[in-house]
Structures are given as C-alpha cells and as structure tokens.
C-alpha cells in the first residue's frame, strides 16, 4: 500500500502541475502551437531515453530511482512557484521545464512498472495491478478538478500544492523495502540496452499483447477529436467536452475496482482480445452517435474495456519476464504506450482532415476490430492463454 499511496500522491501532483503549466503557457502566448510543444517536449525524452532508463532500472534500486524522479518533479514545482511569485515565467522557461519533466518520467516509468512484482506475491499481482490502476484513474480524474479549484487562488497556490503532494510521495517511496540483489557488473552496450526488445520479440504472447495495445490505441483513439465532436456533432459546450473527456476514465475506474474484487481467473487471452474488440465497437458507435448521453455511455464502456486490456497486458508482461529483465521490458512497453498515444492523436487528426471526424473515428474503430480478429490468428498462443501464471 505504501507504493500505491505514493503513486496516487505523485499522480495528483503531476496532473495539477501539467494543468498549471498548460494554462500559464496559453495565458502567456495564446498559441496552440506552444501548447503542442509542451506535450512534445515531454514526450521526446521518453522516446529517446526510455530504453537507457530500462537498463538503469535493472541495475539500480528501483525504489530509489522512482523517489529521485519524483523528487526532481518536486524541485520543478518549487522553481515554478518561485518563478511565478517573482513574475519571471517565460515561454522558454516553461518549455525547458517541460523537457525536464519528460526526462524525469522517462526514468520513472520503467522502474515504477518493474517495482510492483517485487512487493507482492505473483498470485496477487493481477489484483495489485487492478488496485494500482484504480488509484491512477481516480487521481487522473480528480487531479485536474483539484488543480482547477486551487487555481482560483492563483498559479502559485497550484505549484505549492504540487510541492506538497510530491514531497509526500517521496517520503513514502523512501520507506520502500525489498530485497535488491545487485546484478553482475555489465557495461552498457547496445546489446544490453536492446535486450528488452529482443526478449519481447522472442516471447510471442508478450509481443502479441503489447502490439495489440499499440494498434488498438493507434487506430481507435478519439481523444484528439473530442472538441470537434462536442461542438460540431453533439452541439454542446465546454462542459460537455469535459464530460466526454472524463467518461473513459470513469468507466476505467469502475472496472479496475471490480477487477480488484473479482480478478480474472481463466481464459485471459481470449478476454484480452474480446476487450479490444469491444473497445473498437464502442468507437464505431461513438463516431456514429449524435446523442450526448449515448456518446458518454459508449466512451465509459470503452474505458472499462481498455482497463481490462491494460490489467491483462501489464500482468502478463510482468509475470512472464524474469526480474533481471523487467526494467528493460517495461521500458519497451512504455515506448509502445507513449508512441501509440502520440501517433494515435496524429492519425486521428490526419484522417479527420480527409474523412471528417465521424469518418475518422468509425474507420479507426473498424480497424481496431480487424486487428483484434487478426491477432486471434497471428498469435494463437496469446488467444489460447488460459491463466496469467
């Protein structure tokens, strides 16, 4: 529970920090391009450094890596607090801060993912993953709302709250205890850095699970187009857009809590493929919907289906991977997730420019259904997987 609580506090801190940075950037420049740069500069370090970070996570105490990364984010919040209070926040300053935050999270994510299996027995790992996901979803839903409420007192109050949340997370992480056996000294070579890629390629069930998630998010994601649906198709305002963005997280939270109580026991491979298929079907219905209530309902169901996929995939990856490799394999998994989210938004925008938002989302949902059907044939070992262990 110490790691879970630390992650919830850390995620809350990250959410309100990102809200404040985005708001300040737009307030300073009024430029959508600059908002895009904030996201890009947080993504690039993850793309460039994650494989190196995975190698580090397999060599160094993972709890300390996560604590240092969260501590670095606390330091960033302190600097933003001072800069805001002294009125020397600038566009370049915020872009530089975004790069530092992206670098910290590039090292944090592989170590954090590989840490959970060291703290719980293998038999309880799926439930632990579900509980972790429930906490993260709650923080993802509550963080922006909390940040927005605190912002009424000014940006300085938001950054001060971030410092406090990160500090609590660091204290909890510093108290984590597990048996860390330093591996034999090995130089960082291209072969060792890419060992996680080789491991996933050789283990087809893991490759199938990770690549399935990549293509599902790449093809079926609709987040980038939600403003268009809210304004032009569902004819609602900013409040409706907020509901649309929150709906998948609400569905994911409900399912993650349910999986904590009733973990998946049998036919996990087929369940994974069916959940991805359901996600694709929800996207088809959402794309064709002209009703706000129907759209909210299918987005919530899609979030729940995606959560089933996430829990099965993450549990399978961690249980199938030897501890000495978990950092590097988790790093590859993080790259797949990050790339699918970023490229998925680009794909949605590009196809929407050609086909319109409805055509883009419906076609993406159909593509996701096709991928789920193809993976049933291409990865029979994954489809026939009965239990996670």
mmCIF file with all atom_site columns, C-alpha atoms in Angstrom, residues 20-29 76-95 97 155-156 159:
data_model
loop_
_atom_site.group_PDB
_atom_site.id
_atom_site.type_symbol
_atom_site.label_atom_id
_atom_site.label_alt_id
_atom_site.label_comp_id
_atom_site.label_asym_id
_atom_site.label_entity_id
_atom_site.label_seq_id
_atom_site.pdbx_PDB_ins_code
_atom_site.Cartn_x
_atom_site.Cartn_y
_atom_site.Cartn_z
_atom_site.occupancy
_atom_site.B_iso_or_equiv
_atom_site.pdbx_formal_charge
_atom_site.auth_seq_id
_atom_site.auth_comp_id
_atom_site.auth_asym_id
_atom_site.auth_atom_id
_atom_site.pdbx_PDB_model_num
ATOM 1  C CA . UNK A 1 20  ? -0.943 24.870 -14.411 1.00 0.00 ? 20  UNK A CA 1
ATOM 2  C CA . UNK A 1 21  ? 1.904  24.723 -16.944 1.00 0.00 ? 21  UNK A CA 1
ATOM 3  C CA . UNK A 1 22  ? -0.549 24.456 -19.849 1.00 0.00 ? 22  UNK A CA 1
ATOM 4  C CA . UNK A 1 23  ? -2.697 27.293 -18.552 1.00 0.00 ? 23  UNK A CA 1
ATOM 5  C CA . UNK A 1 24  ? 0.299  29.560 -17.966 1.00 0.00 ? 24  UNK A CA 1
ATOM 6  C CA . UNK A 1 25  ? 1.722  28.836 -21.410 1.00 0.00 ? 25  UNK A CA 1
ATOM 7  C CA . UNK A 1 26  ? -1.554 29.668 -23.123 1.00 0.00 ? 26  UNK A CA 1
ATOM 8  C CA . UNK A 1 27  ? -2.002 32.731 -20.925 1.00 0.00 ? 27  UNK A CA 1
ATOM 9  C CA . UNK A 1 28  ? 1.471  33.949 -21.929 1.00 0.00 ? 28  UNK A CA 1
ATOM 10 C CA . UNK A 1 29  ? 1.414  33.226 -25.663 1.00 0.00 ? 29  UNK A CA 1
ATOM 11 C CA . UNK A 1 76  ? 10.495 21.676 -10.724 1.00 0.00 ? 76  UNK A CA 1
ATOM 12 C CA . UNK A 1 77  ? 7.336  22.640 -8.829  1.00 0.00 ? 77  UNK A CA 1
ATOM 13 C CA . UNK A 1 78  ? 9.456  24.698 -6.403  1.00 0.00 ? 78  UNK A CA 1
ATOM 14 C CA . UNK A 1 79  ? 11.150 26.504 -9.298  1.00 0.00 ? 79  UNK A CA 1
ATOM 15 C CA . UNK A 1 80  ? 7.806  27.191 -10.964 1.00 0.00 ? 80  UNK A CA 1
ATOM 16 C CA . UNK A 1 81  ? 6.458  28.509 -7.665  1.00 0.00 ? 81  UNK A CA 1
ATOM 17 C CA . UNK A 1 82  ? 9.400  30.926 -7.323  1.00 0.00 ? 82  UNK A CA 1
ATOM 18 C CA . UNK A 1 83  ? 9.238  31.972 -10.971 1.00 0.00 ? 83  UNK A CA 1
ATOM 19 C CA . UNK A 1 84  ? 5.506  32.666 -10.728 1.00 0.00 ? 84  UNK A CA 1
ATOM 20 C CA . UNK A 1 85  ? 5.832  34.549 -7.445  1.00 0.00 ? 85  UNK A CA 1
ATOM 21 C CA . UNK A 1 86  ? 8.698  36.678 -8.779  1.00 0.00 ? 86  UNK A CA 1
ATOM 22 C CA . UNK A 1 87  ? 6.981  37.182 -12.182 1.00 0.00 ? 87  UNK A CA 1
ATOM 23 C CA . UNK A 1 88  ? 9.793  35.842 -14.369 1.00 0.00 ? 88  UNK A CA 1
ATOM 24 C CA . UNK A 1 89  ? 7.935  32.965 -16.001 1.00 0.00 ? 89  UNK A CA 1
ATOM 25 C CA . UNK A 1 90  ? 8.524  32.932 -19.765 1.00 0.00 ? 90  UNK A CA 1
ATOM 26 C CA . UNK A 1 91  ? 7.742  30.780 -22.788 1.00 0.00 ? 91  UNK A CA 1
ATOM 27 C CA . UNK A 1 92  ? 11.308 29.428 -22.919 1.00 0.00 ? 92  UNK A CA 1
ATOM 28 C CA . UNK A 1 93  ? 11.253 28.710 -19.190 1.00 0.00 ? 93  UNK A CA 1
ATOM 29 C CA . UNK A 1 94  ? 8.071  26.653 -19.449 1.00 0.00 ? 94  UNK A CA 1
ATOM 30 C CA . UNK A 1 95  ? 9.393  24.726 -22.463 1.00 0.00 ? 95  UNK A CA 1
ATOM 31 C CA . UNK A 1 97  ? 10.655 22.802 -17.578 1.00 0.00 ? 97  UNK A CA 1
ATOM 32 C CA . UNK A 1 155 ? -0.886 29.637 -10.053 1.00 0.00 ? 155 UNK A CA 1
ATOM 33 C CA . UNK A 1 156 ? 1.408  29.945 -7.022  1.00 0.00 ? 156 UNK A CA 1
ATOM 34 C CA . UNK A 1 159 ? 2.547  24.884 -7.573  1.00 0.00 ? 159 UNK A CA 1
#
